[in-house]
Short mmCIF file of C-alpha atoms in Angstrom, two decimals:
data_model
loop_
_atom_site.label_atom_id
_atom_site.label_comp_id
_atom_site.label_asym_id
_atom_site.label_seq_id
_atom_site.Cartn_x
_atom_site.Cartn_y
_atom_site.Cartn_z
CA VAL A 1 -26.64 -11.23 21.77
CA LEU A 2 -28.67 -14.22 21.10
CA LYS A 3 -27.69 -13.28 17.38
CA LEU A 4 -23.97 -13.18 18.55
CA ALA A 5 -24.22 -16.30 20.43
CA LYS A 6 -25.56 -18.06 17.44
CA GLN A 7 -22.95 -16.62 14.91
CA ALA A 8 -20.15 -17.33 17.50
CA LYS A 9 -21.38 -20.94 17.64
CA ARG A 10 -21.27 -21.20 13.94
CA LEU A 11 -17.63 -19.70 13.16
CA ASN A 12 -16.33 -21.76 16.21
CA GLN A 13 -17.70 -24.96 14.51
CA PHE A 14 -15.85 -23.87 11.31
CA THR A 15 -12.74 -22.81 13.10
CA ASP A 16 -12.20 -26.19 15.41
CA GLN A 17 -10.91 -27.40 12.13
CA HIS A 18 -7.94 -24.92 12.58
CA TYR A 19 -4.96 -24.66 14.40
CA LYS A 20 -5.91 -22.87 17.63
CA PRO A 21 -3.00 -21.52 19.98
CA SER A 22 -2.54 -23.22 23.17
CA GLY A 23 -4.23 -21.69 26.33
CA GLN A 24 -6.46 -19.55 24.03
CA ASN A 25 -9.66 -17.93 26.19
CA PHE A 26 -12.38 -15.81 25.24
CA PHE A 27 -10.51 -13.11 23.62
CA GLY A 28 -8.57 -15.71 21.82
CA SER A 29 -5.37 -15.00 20.09
CA PHE A 30 -5.81 -10.63 21.05
CA GLY A 31 -3.71 -11.02 24.26
CA GLU A 32 -1.10 -12.65 22.08
CA PHE A 33 -1.44 -10.00 19.28
CA ILE A 34 -0.99 -7.08 21.42
CA LYS A 35 2.23 -8.83 23.32
CA THR A 36 3.45 -8.99 19.83
CA MET A 37 2.63 -5.50 18.75
CA ARG A 38 4.59 -4.39 21.90
CA MET A 39 7.64 -6.21 21.00
CA SER A 40 7.28 -5.01 17.06
CA ILE A 41 7.33 -1.41 18.06
CA GLU A 42 10.88 0.01 17.21
CA ASP A 43 11.24 3.86 17.81
CA GLY A 44 7.78 4.45 17.11
CA SER A 45 6.85 2.10 14.14
CA ILE A 46 6.11 -1.42 13.43
CA SER A 47 8.91 -4.06 12.74
CA GLU A 48 9.10 -7.17 11.03
CA GLU A 49 8.60 -9.10 14.44
CA PHE A 50 4.82 -8.91 13.52
CA LEU A 51 5.22 -10.88 10.15
CA ILE A 52 7.67 -13.37 11.66
CA TRP A 53 4.85 -14.01 14.36
CA ARG A 54 2.36 -14.69 11.59
CA GLN A 55 4.73 -16.73 9.83
CA ARG A 56 4.96 -18.99 13.05
CA LYS A 57 1.03 -19.26 13.14
CA PHE A 58 1.13 -20.59 9.73
CA LYS A 59 3.73 -23.20 10.41
CA GLU A 60 1.87 -24.06 13.45
CA SER A 61 -1.26 -24.50 11.87
CA LYS A 62 -1.88 -28.40 11.15
CA ASN A 63 -5.15 -28.01 9.52
CA SER A 64 -5.71 -29.91 6.30
CA ALA A 65 -8.98 -28.95 5.34
CA PHE A 66 -7.58 -25.43 4.68
CA PRO A 67 -3.81 -25.55 4.30
CA GLY A 68 -2.03 -21.93 4.41
CA THR A 69 -4.44 -20.35 6.70
CA TRP A 70 -4.56 -19.86 10.48
CA ILE A 71 -7.29 -18.33 12.72
CA PHE A 72 -6.95 -14.76 14.59
CA LYS A 73 -10.03 -15.18 17.35
CA THR A 74 -10.24 -11.51 18.67
CA LEU A 75 -13.90 -12.67 20.06
CA PRO A 76 -15.80 -15.61 19.29
CA TRP A 77 -18.03 -13.64 17.16
CA ARG A 78 -15.00 -12.18 15.54
CA GLN A 79 -12.78 -14.14 13.94
CA LEU A 80 -10.24 -13.63 11.13
CA MET A 81 -8.90 -16.29 9.12
CA TYR A 82 -5.21 -15.28 7.61
CA VAL A 83 -4.64 -16.91 4.30
CA ALA A 84 -1.00 -17.91 2.39
CA ASP A 85 -2.21 -20.40 0.15
CA PRO A 86 -2.60 -18.89 -3.56
CA SER A 87 -4.45 -21.58 -4.42
CA LEU A 88 -7.10 -20.53 -2.05
CA VAL A 89 -6.45 -16.70 -2.67
CA GLU A 90 -7.51 -17.27 -6.37
CA MET A 91 -10.85 -19.19 -5.10
CA MET A 92 -11.94 -16.18 -2.84
CA ALA A 93 -11.10 -13.55 -5.20
CA GLN A 94 -14.32 -15.31 -7.55
CA ILE A 95 -16.30 -14.52 -4.14
CA PRO A 96 -19.22 -12.39 -5.61
CA PRO A 97 -18.93 -8.73 -4.46
CA SER A 98 -22.22 -9.11 -2.93
CA SER A 99 -21.28 -11.85 -0.44
CA VAL A 100 -18.61 -9.63 1.18
CA ALA A 101 -18.17 -6.35 2.90
CA GLN A 102 -15.15 -4.88 4.81
CA GLY A 103 -13.70 -6.93 7.27
CA GLY A 104 -10.82 -6.39 10.09
CA PHE A 105 -10.27 -2.74 11.53
CA ALA A 106 -9.55 -1.11 8.91
CA GLY A 107 -13.10 0.47 9.50
CA ASP A 108 -12.53 1.26 12.76
CA LEU A 109 -9.07 3.14 11.66
CA LEU A 110 -10.01 4.77 8.64
CA GLU A 111 -13.91 6.01 8.94
CA LEU A 112 -12.77 8.66 11.60
CA ASP A 113 -11.64 10.57 8.65
CA THR A 114 -15.09 11.54 7.10
CA ASN A 115 -13.68 14.03 4.50
CA GLY A 116 -10.57 11.16 4.08
CA PHE A 117 -10.89 7.39 2.81
CA LYS A 118 -14.48 7.21 3.54
CA ASN A 119 -16.03 7.82 0.06
CA GLY A 120 -13.13 6.44 -1.78
CA LEU A 121 -12.72 2.82 -3.41
CA VAL A 122 -10.61 1.86 -0.37
CA MET A 123 -13.88 1.96 2.29
CA LEU A 124 -16.58 1.89 -0.64
CA GLU A 125 -18.54 -1.42 -1.30
CA HIS A 126 -20.86 -3.03 -3.89
CA ASP A 127 -22.61 -0.91 -6.50
CA ASP A 128 -21.02 2.47 -4.94
CA TRP A 129 -17.61 0.96 -5.24
CA LYS A 130 -18.26 -0.67 -8.66
CA LYS A 131 -19.67 2.83 -9.99
CA GLN A 132 -16.89 4.78 -8.70
CA ARG A 133 -14.05 2.10 -9.82
CA LYS A 134 -15.43 2.54 -13.40
CA ILE A 135 -14.94 6.11 -12.82
CA ILE A 136 -11.62 6.30 -11.68
CA SER A 137 -10.35 3.55 -14.12
CA GLN A 138 -10.47 6.63 -16.86
CA ILE A 139 -7.41 7.61 -15.70
CA PHE A 140 -5.21 4.48 -15.69
CA HIS A 141 -5.61 3.24 -19.05
CA ARG A 142 -2.37 2.81 -21.16
CA LYS A 143 -3.05 5.83 -23.55
CA GLN A 144 -3.43 8.07 -20.35
CA LEU A 145 -0.54 6.68 -18.64
CA ASP A 146 1.40 7.90 -22.10
CA GLN A 147 0.57 11.19 -21.02
CA TYR A 148 2.72 11.22 -17.72
CA ILE A 149 5.43 9.60 -19.38
CA ASP A 150 7.48 13.01 -19.98
CA THR A 151 5.95 14.51 -17.00
CA MET A 152 7.37 11.67 -14.80
CA ASP A 153 10.64 11.66 -16.81
CA GLN A 154 11.57 14.83 -16.12
CA ALA A 155 10.78 15.00 -12.66
CA ALA A 156 13.38 11.63 -12.59
CA ILE A 157 16.14 13.42 -14.05
CA THR A 158 15.72 16.24 -11.53
CA PHE A 159 15.59 13.74 -8.99
CA THR A 160 19.05 11.81 -9.95
CA GLU A 161 20.37 15.98 -10.08
CA LYS A 162 19.47 16.41 -6.74
CA LEU A 163 20.95 12.98 -5.49
CA SER A 164 24.27 13.76 -7.28
CA GLU A 165 25.13 16.40 -4.74
CA GLN A 166 24.61 13.98 -1.89
CA SER A 167 28.51 13.45 -2.28
CA SER A 168 29.08 12.25 1.32
CA PHE A 169 27.11 9.54 3.33
CA SER A 170 23.89 10.59 4.66
CA LYS A 171 21.04 8.87 6.56
CA THR A 172 18.31 10.94 5.71
CA GLY A 173 19.36 12.83 2.28
CA SER A 174 18.10 10.01 -0.35
CA TYR A 175 14.93 9.42 1.48
CA GLU A 176 13.84 13.08 1.91
CA LYS A 177 14.84 13.40 -1.74
CA SER A 178 13.07 10.59 -2.86
CA ARG A 179 9.89 12.13 -0.81
CA LEU A 180 9.75 15.25 -3.02
CA PHE A 181 10.23 13.37 -6.24
CA VAL A 182 7.09 11.46 -5.63
CA TYR A 183 5.22 14.32 -4.57
CA GLU A 184 6.28 16.38 -7.42
CA VAL A 185 4.81 13.76 -9.79
CA LEU A 186 1.92 13.26 -7.72
CA PHE A 187 0.87 16.80 -7.55
CA LYS A 188 1.31 17.15 -11.22
CA THR A 189 -0.65 13.94 -12.20
CA ILE A 190 -3.50 13.71 -9.71
CA PHE A 191 -3.99 17.80 -9.68
CA GLY A 192 -2.74 18.72 -12.97
CA ASP A 193 -0.20 21.44 -11.47
CA SER A 194 2.30 21.42 -13.66
CA THR A 195 4.25 24.32 -11.71
CA ALA A 196 4.84 22.56 -8.83
CA GLU A 197 8.53 21.90 -8.84
CA VAL A 198 8.20 20.22 -5.77
CA GLN A 199 11.80 19.14 -5.75
CA THR A 200 13.21 22.66 -6.13
CA ASP A 201 10.65 25.05 -4.60
CA LYS A 202 10.14 24.81 -0.85
CA THR A 203 6.57 26.69 -1.02
CA TYR A 204 5.14 23.17 -0.82
CA GLU A 205 6.62 22.17 2.46
CA SER A 206 3.68 22.86 4.72
CA ILE A 207 0.78 20.68 2.67
CA ILE A 208 3.47 17.98 2.22
CA THR A 209 4.28 18.05 6.15
CA THR A 210 0.21 17.55 6.01
CA PHE A 211 0.34 14.63 4.16
CA GLN A 212 3.27 13.06 6.43
CA LYS A 213 1.87 13.85 9.68
CA LEU A 214 -1.71 12.25 8.56
CA GLY A 215 0.03 8.88 7.44
CA GLU A 216 1.89 8.95 10.54
CA ALA A 217 -1.54 9.41 12.70
CA ILE A 218 -2.83 5.86 10.79
CA ASN A 219 0.55 4.52 12.26
CA THR A 220 -0.24 5.98 15.61
CA LYS A 221 -3.64 4.51 15.60
CA ILE A 222 -2.71 0.74 14.31
CA ARG A 223 -0.58 1.03 17.54
CA SER A 224 -3.33 2.42 19.50
CA LEU A 225 -5.82 -0.18 18.39
CA PRO A 226 -7.39 -1.35 21.43
CA LEU A 227 -7.76 2.35 22.94
CA ILE A 228 -9.70 3.38 19.47
CA LEU A 229 -11.98 0.11 19.80
CA LEU A 230 -12.67 1.21 23.29
CA LEU A 231 -13.33 5.17 22.60
CA LYS A 232 -15.69 3.89 19.85
CA LYS A 233 -17.90 2.16 22.22
CA ILE A 234 -18.19 4.92 24.74
CA PRO A 235 -20.81 7.98 23.78
CA LEU A 236 -19.16 10.45 22.71
CA GLY A 237 -15.49 8.68 23.21
CA ILE A 238 -13.90 9.95 20.04
CA GLU A 239 -14.90 13.40 19.92
CA LEU A 240 -13.93 13.67 23.60
CA ALA A 241 -10.41 12.07 22.48
CA LYS A 242 -10.18 14.45 20.06
CA LYS A 243 -9.89 17.05 22.40
CA PHE A 244 -7.54 15.57 24.82
CA TRP A 245 -5.46 12.96 23.30
CA SER A 246 -3.23 15.15 20.91
CA PRO A 247 -2.55 12.39 18.31
CA LEU A 248 -6.23 12.99 17.28
CA ARG A 249 -6.34 16.12 17.88
CA GLU A 250 -3.41 17.13 15.84
CA GLU A 251 -4.57 14.63 13.14
CA GLN A 252 -7.93 16.58 13.05
CA GLU A 253 -5.78 19.77 12.45
CA HIS A 254 -3.81 18.16 9.27
CA GLN A 255 -7.29 17.21 8.24
CA VAL A 256 -8.65 20.71 7.80
CA SER A 257 -5.36 21.77 5.93
CA ARG A 258 -5.83 18.81 3.41
CA ASP A 259 -9.39 19.96 2.70
CA GLU A 260 -8.55 23.34 2.34
CA TYR A 261 -5.92 22.58 0.20
CA LEU A 262 -7.80 20.05 -1.56
CA HIS A 263 -11.04 22.19 -2.12
CA LYS A 264 -8.56 25.04 -3.51
CA MET A 265 -6.85 22.57 -6.33
CA VAL A 266 -10.26 21.12 -7.08
CA GLU A 267 -12.10 24.71 -7.66
CA LYS A 268 -8.47 25.50 -9.58
CA SER A 269 -9.31 22.78 -12.00
CA ARG A 270 -13.28 23.64 -12.01
CA SER A 271 -11.97 26.71 -13.20
CA GLU A 272 -9.99 25.88 -16.10
CA LEU A 273 -12.60 23.51 -17.29
CA SER A 274 -14.94 26.20 -17.69
CA GLN A 275 -12.37 27.93 -19.69
CA GLY A 276 -12.14 25.47 -21.97
CA PHE A 277 -8.89 23.57 -20.83
CA GLN A 278 -8.86 19.84 -21.50
CA ASN A 279 -6.21 18.41 -18.90
CA SER A 280 -5.36 15.02 -18.43
CA ASP A 281 -4.80 15.21 -14.56
CA LEU A 282 -7.27 13.53 -12.32
CA THR A 283 -9.00 16.27 -10.80
CA SER A 284 -9.61 17.15 -14.12
CA ILE A 285 -10.99 13.88 -15.36
CA LEU A 286 -13.07 13.71 -12.36
CA LEU A 287 -15.03 17.09 -12.73
CA GLN A 288 -15.22 16.09 -16.38
CA SER A 289 -16.98 12.91 -15.23
CA GLN A 290 -19.28 14.83 -12.67
CA GLU A 291 -20.11 17.17 -15.19
CA LYS A 292 -21.29 14.33 -17.38
CA LEU A 293 -22.99 12.12 -14.67
CA GLY A 294 -24.17 14.46 -12.52
CA LYS A 295 -23.32 14.96 -8.52
CA SER A 296 -25.63 12.44 -7.72
CA ALA A 297 -23.17 9.51 -9.49
CA LEU A 298 -20.21 11.64 -8.71
CA SER A 299 -20.50 14.22 -5.47
CA ASP A 300 -17.72 16.50 -4.52
CA ALA A 301 -17.03 14.66 -1.32
CA GLN A 302 -16.32 11.36 -3.46
CA ILE A 303 -13.82 13.71 -5.51
CA HIS A 304 -12.14 14.88 -2.96
CA SER A 305 -11.80 11.08 -1.03
CA HIS A 306 -10.42 9.98 -4.22
CA LEU A 307 -8.10 12.60 -4.68
CA PHE A 308 -6.91 12.22 -1.01
CA THR A 309 -6.78 8.43 -1.40
CA PHE A 310 -4.73 8.26 -4.35
CA LEU A 311 -2.01 10.75 -3.11
CA PHE A 312 -1.72 9.25 -0.10
CA ALA A 313 -1.87 5.66 -0.99
CA GLY A 314 0.32 6.44 -4.32
CA HIS A 315 2.95 8.61 -1.93
CA GLU A 316 3.24 5.91 0.68
CA THR A 317 3.73 3.19 -1.51
CA THR A 318 5.82 4.15 -4.35
CA LEU A 319 8.26 6.24 -1.63
CA ALA A 320 8.52 2.96 0.35
CA ALA A 321 9.52 0.88 -3.25
CA LEU A 322 11.75 3.79 -4.18
CA SER A 323 13.61 3.60 -1.05
CA TRP A 324 14.20 -0.16 -1.43
CA SER A 325 15.57 0.74 -4.96
CA LEU A 326 17.79 2.86 -4.22
CA PHE A 327 19.01 0.65 -1.62
CA HIS A 328 19.32 -2.55 -3.65
CA LEU A 329 20.77 -0.40 -7.06
CA GLY A 330 23.55 0.19 -4.25
CA GLU A 331 23.90 -3.08 -2.49
CA ASN A 332 23.86 -4.92 -6.18
CA PRO A 333 25.79 -3.30 -8.61
CA GLU A 334 25.53 -5.91 -11.32
CA TRP A 335 21.97 -5.17 -11.17
CA ALA A 336 22.54 -1.43 -11.44
CA GLU A 337 24.63 -2.44 -14.47
CA LYS A 338 22.26 -4.79 -16.02
CA ILE A 339 19.80 -1.85 -16.11
CA LYS A 340 21.83 0.69 -17.25
CA GLU A 341 22.79 -1.44 -20.40
CA GLU A 342 19.10 -2.24 -20.78
CA PHE A 343 18.11 1.50 -20.99
CA PHE A 344 20.92 2.27 -23.48
CA ASP A 345 20.62 -0.91 -25.79
CA LEU A 346 16.79 0.55 -25.95
CA GLY A 347 17.94 3.96 -27.14
CA GLY A 348 18.38 5.97 -24.01
CA ARG A 349 14.96 7.45 -24.58
CA MET A 350 12.06 7.22 -22.23
CA ASP A 351 8.91 6.24 -24.21
CA ARG A 352 6.31 3.70 -24.55
CA GLN A 353 8.92 1.11 -26.30
CA THR A 354 11.55 1.34 -23.58
CA ILE A 355 9.19 1.28 -20.62
CA THR A 356 7.30 -2.01 -21.95
CA GLN A 357 10.77 -3.65 -23.01
CA ALA A 358 12.67 -2.95 -19.91
CA LYS A 359 12.76 -6.47 -18.84
CA TYR A 360 15.74 -6.44 -16.59
CA THR A 361 14.19 -3.14 -14.70
CA GLU A 362 11.01 -5.06 -14.17
CA ALA A 363 12.25 -7.80 -12.92
CA PHE A 364 14.41 -5.96 -10.23
CA ILE A 365 11.75 -3.93 -8.97
CA LYS A 366 9.25 -6.81 -8.84
CA GLU A 367 11.87 -8.78 -6.70
CA ILE A 368 12.00 -5.66 -4.34
CA LEU A 369 7.92 -5.45 -4.22
CA ARG A 370 8.43 -9.29 -3.43
CA ILE A 371 10.86 -9.74 -0.90
CA ARG A 372 10.31 -6.27 1.03
CA HIS A 373 6.45 -6.34 1.27
CA VAL A 374 5.81 -2.50 0.57
CA VAL A 375 2.45 -3.32 1.59
CA ASP A 376 2.20 -6.91 3.32
CA MET A 377 -1.31 -7.05 3.80
CA MET A 378 -4.50 -6.87 1.84
CA VAL A 379 -7.69 -5.05 3.15
CA PRO A 380 -10.03 -7.64 5.48
CA ARG A 381 -13.17 -8.69 4.01
CA LYS A 382 -16.00 -10.34 5.92
CA LEU A 383 -18.51 -12.96 4.44
CA ILE A 384 -22.20 -11.20 4.60
CA LYS A 385 -23.58 -14.76 3.66
CA ASP A 386 -22.09 -18.63 3.48
CA VAL A 387 -19.91 -19.15 0.49
CA SER A 388 -19.29 -22.34 -1.14
CA LEU A 389 -15.73 -22.27 -2.94
CA PRO A 390 -15.27 -23.79 -6.88
CA ASP A 391 -14.07 -27.05 -4.72
CA GLY A 392 -17.17 -27.75 -2.72
CA ARG A 393 -15.74 -26.27 1.10
CA VAL A 394 -17.97 -23.95 2.47
CA LEU A 395 -16.86 -20.81 3.96
CA PRO A 396 -19.79 -19.63 7.07
CA LYS A 397 -21.21 -16.19 7.17
CA GLY A 398 -19.56 -13.65 9.44
CA LEU A 399 -16.18 -15.21 8.65
CA GLN A 400 -13.39 -12.74 8.11
CA TYR A 401 -10.31 -13.23 5.99
CA ILE A 402 -7.02 -11.40 5.22
CA VAL A 403 -4.63 -12.02 2.47
CA ASP A 404 -1.00 -12.15 4.20
CA LEU A 405 0.96 -10.91 1.18
CA GLY A 406 4.36 -10.83 3.17
CA ASN A 407 3.84 -14.28 3.54
CA ILE A 408 3.07 -15.45 0.29
CA HIS A 409 5.73 -13.44 -1.10
CA ARG A 410 8.44 -15.37 0.98
CA SER A 411 6.79 -18.65 1.15
CA GLU A 412 9.45 -21.68 0.14
CA ALA A 413 6.47 -23.15 -1.82
CA ASN A 414 6.09 -20.35 -4.01
CA PHE A 415 9.84 -19.24 -4.61
CA GLY A 416 12.00 -22.08 -3.58
CA PRO A 417 14.57 -22.65 -1.32
CA ASN A 418 15.92 -19.34 -0.63
CA PRO A 419 13.07 -17.15 -0.88
CA THR A 420 14.36 -14.22 1.25
CA ARG A 421 17.36 -14.20 -1.22
CA PHE A 422 17.24 -11.02 -3.29
CA ASP A 423 17.09 -12.43 -6.71
CA PRO A 424 15.37 -10.59 -9.60
CA SER A 425 16.32 -13.23 -12.17
CA ARG A 426 13.32 -14.99 -10.88
CA PHE A 427 11.18 -13.06 -12.68
CA LEU A 428 13.07 -13.52 -16.00
CA GLU A 429 12.78 -17.35 -15.13
CA PRO A 430 9.22 -17.92 -14.27
CA LYS A 431 9.55 -21.41 -13.99
CA THR A 432 11.92 -20.85 -11.07
CA MET A 433 8.43 -20.16 -9.02
CA SER A 434 5.94 -22.70 -8.52
CA ASP A 435 3.57 -23.48 -10.94
CA LYS A 436 1.04 -23.91 -8.19
CA SER A 437 1.44 -20.42 -6.84
CA GLY A 438 0.02 -18.64 -10.01
CA LYS A 439 -0.86 -15.26 -10.84
CA TYR A 440 -1.96 -15.17 -6.92
CA GLY A 441 1.53 -16.47 -5.60
CA PHE A 442 3.13 -12.63 -6.35
CA MET A 443 0.32 -10.05 -6.05
CA PRO A 444 2.26 -6.82 -5.00
CA PHE A 445 -0.87 -4.80 -5.79
CA GLY A 446 -3.51 -7.25 -4.67
CA GLY A 447 -5.78 -9.72 -6.57
CA GLY A 448 -9.25 -9.89 -7.71
CA THR A 449 -11.92 -7.18 -8.49
CA ARG A 450 -10.18 -4.90 -5.72
CA MET A 451 -6.56 -5.19 -7.52
CA CYS A 452 -5.05 -1.54 -7.00
CA VAL A 453 -6.31 0.76 -9.54
CA GLY A 454 -3.10 2.79 -9.70
CA ASN A 455 -0.61 -0.43 -10.42
CA HIS A 456 -0.01 0.70 -13.70
CA PHE A 457 0.97 4.15 -12.98
CA ALA A 458 3.11 3.18 -10.19
CA MET A 459 5.16 0.31 -12.20
CA GLN A 460 5.54 3.17 -14.73
CA LEU A 461 6.63 5.58 -12.64
CA LEU A 462 9.50 3.13 -10.78
CA LYS A 463 10.63 2.04 -14.14
CA ILE A 464 11.33 5.66 -14.93
CA ALA A 465 13.29 6.18 -11.64
CA VAL A 466 15.14 3.20 -11.52
CA MET A 467 16.31 3.50 -15.03
CA ARG A 468 17.20 7.25 -14.45
CA VAL A 469 19.09 6.33 -11.53
CA ALA A 470 20.94 3.63 -12.42
CA SER A 471 22.10 5.18 -16.02
CA THR A 472 22.97 8.44 -14.11
CA LEU A 473 24.45 7.38 -10.49
CA LYS A 474 26.59 5.33 -8.66
CA ILE A 475 25.47 4.65 -5.14
CA ASP A 476 27.51 3.56 -2.29
CA ASN A 477 25.80 2.27 0.70
CA ARG A 478 26.85 2.16 4.69
CA HIS A 479 25.10 0.04 7.15
CA ASN A 480 26.02 -2.55 10.02
CA GLY A 481 25.48 -5.48 7.89
CA GLU A 482 21.42 -5.41 8.28
CA VAL A 483 19.16 -2.70 6.96
CA LYS A 484 15.62 -3.53 8.84
CA ASN A 485 12.26 -3.35 7.25
CA GLN A 486 10.22 -1.05 9.23
CA MET A 487 6.60 0.05 8.60
CA GLU A 488 6.02 4.04 8.88
CA GLY A 489 3.35 5.38 7.44
CA VAL A 490 1.52 2.53 6.29
CA SER A 491 4.03 1.24 4.07
CA TRP A 492 7.21 -0.91 4.75
CA ARG A 493 10.73 1.01 4.10
CA PRO A 494 14.39 0.87 5.27
CA LYS A 495 14.36 1.93 8.78
CA SER A 496 15.10 5.30 9.71
CA GLY A 497 18.74 5.71 10.35
CA SER A 498 19.79 2.13 9.71
CA LEU A 499 21.22 3.33 6.00
CA ALA A 500 23.65 5.75 5.01
CA GLN A 501 23.89 6.55 1.43
CA LYS A 502 26.25 8.74 -0.88
CA PHE A 503 25.63 9.46 -4.44
CA SER A 504 28.18 10.07 -7.36
CA SER A 505 27.93 10.63 -11.14
CA LEU A 506 28.94 7.70 -13.75
#
């Protein structure tokens, strides 16, 4: 109690410099947060009302010592600084890894799945994270990515063929086809399953449903965060909830199915390696590293966590970005034409040169990642010691902070007077963006040492898909004037039922 009281006193001394909501009580902004989350939940998913609430807090904050921040206080000793100032984000990115640890509620939500994220890059810290990051990085260097171009392209060609079959308006068809396309690429590149024709083979429906349900379970836990926190404080609370509360019980069932599938795929790759096969998928690379470094450096549990992390995160974010790409190709036909012409001007073939030189395509995708904030916040971090920033300001031990990507990417200071207008040309003319925002004014894959290790993989896949679709299909959208951005799973995508699309061959 004395330790918590001392920490609370130090944090309050620091946060007294910041905006505090009127009427703030012992629990700070937590009551207001819960009220906002209830307002945000539409049809079982989280709406942009949550982002708008955070945006309002930034505007209300009048702190001069740390502009572009506000404090979210849940308890006197648990205070979270939201940050949307690129210059401060850049300084925080330079904080030594030994001075920070996981913060916020990520651990409360994700560590319950012991065979999921727990041993992967999302949850690991310090030396453990550094060692695993080095191993994982092998799959995402340029030479390795080049080996995936043909796999991605063939899947993209099948994807356009499937979309062309949707000749009448449908509210679900394009999403389902996009989902299968992304899974096909991931199954082939992560597990080395060359026969995984997911877009045409229905035998994969069961395991795909399993991964989809695990994403929905995380969303449910986010919405039920106060209950999860309470259950964790009660002895055997989580274990009892897994028996009697259907969301946790069903999640556990899907986790078992997932674990069985991952074990099967790992053992398949292990068998192929023992027979002399030199495969280039993530599973094979991890097993080769395990053989070289030993299980003490890379255990089977860590391999399973890495595979699940990249399949889950890769699917969720790429699917969301692709869904918005299809929307904007239909909504902005002039950009679809630019991308089509660019692809054919570059030779109409998919190779490293085309992918690298497709500037219109890249600008189009970057604008989607910016304005649609597929991921709107980075994983919170917590200071485990006092930290002095390069400009002399000091952040106290115990302070937690989170980079608000959604508000950084919609800031007038960073993107001019019309930050909510869809305009990919801003990435063709960088001077249209604020010079002071720098590289931390646009960071859809995060920044600093913990930037998403799969960012080049994702951009390559999106470029290939967008070029193939734009050069092959005409997209027609039908909606009531607004297609809302809604959080489903752990990423933001078009709200279910708000958009109908049809496709025709050019």
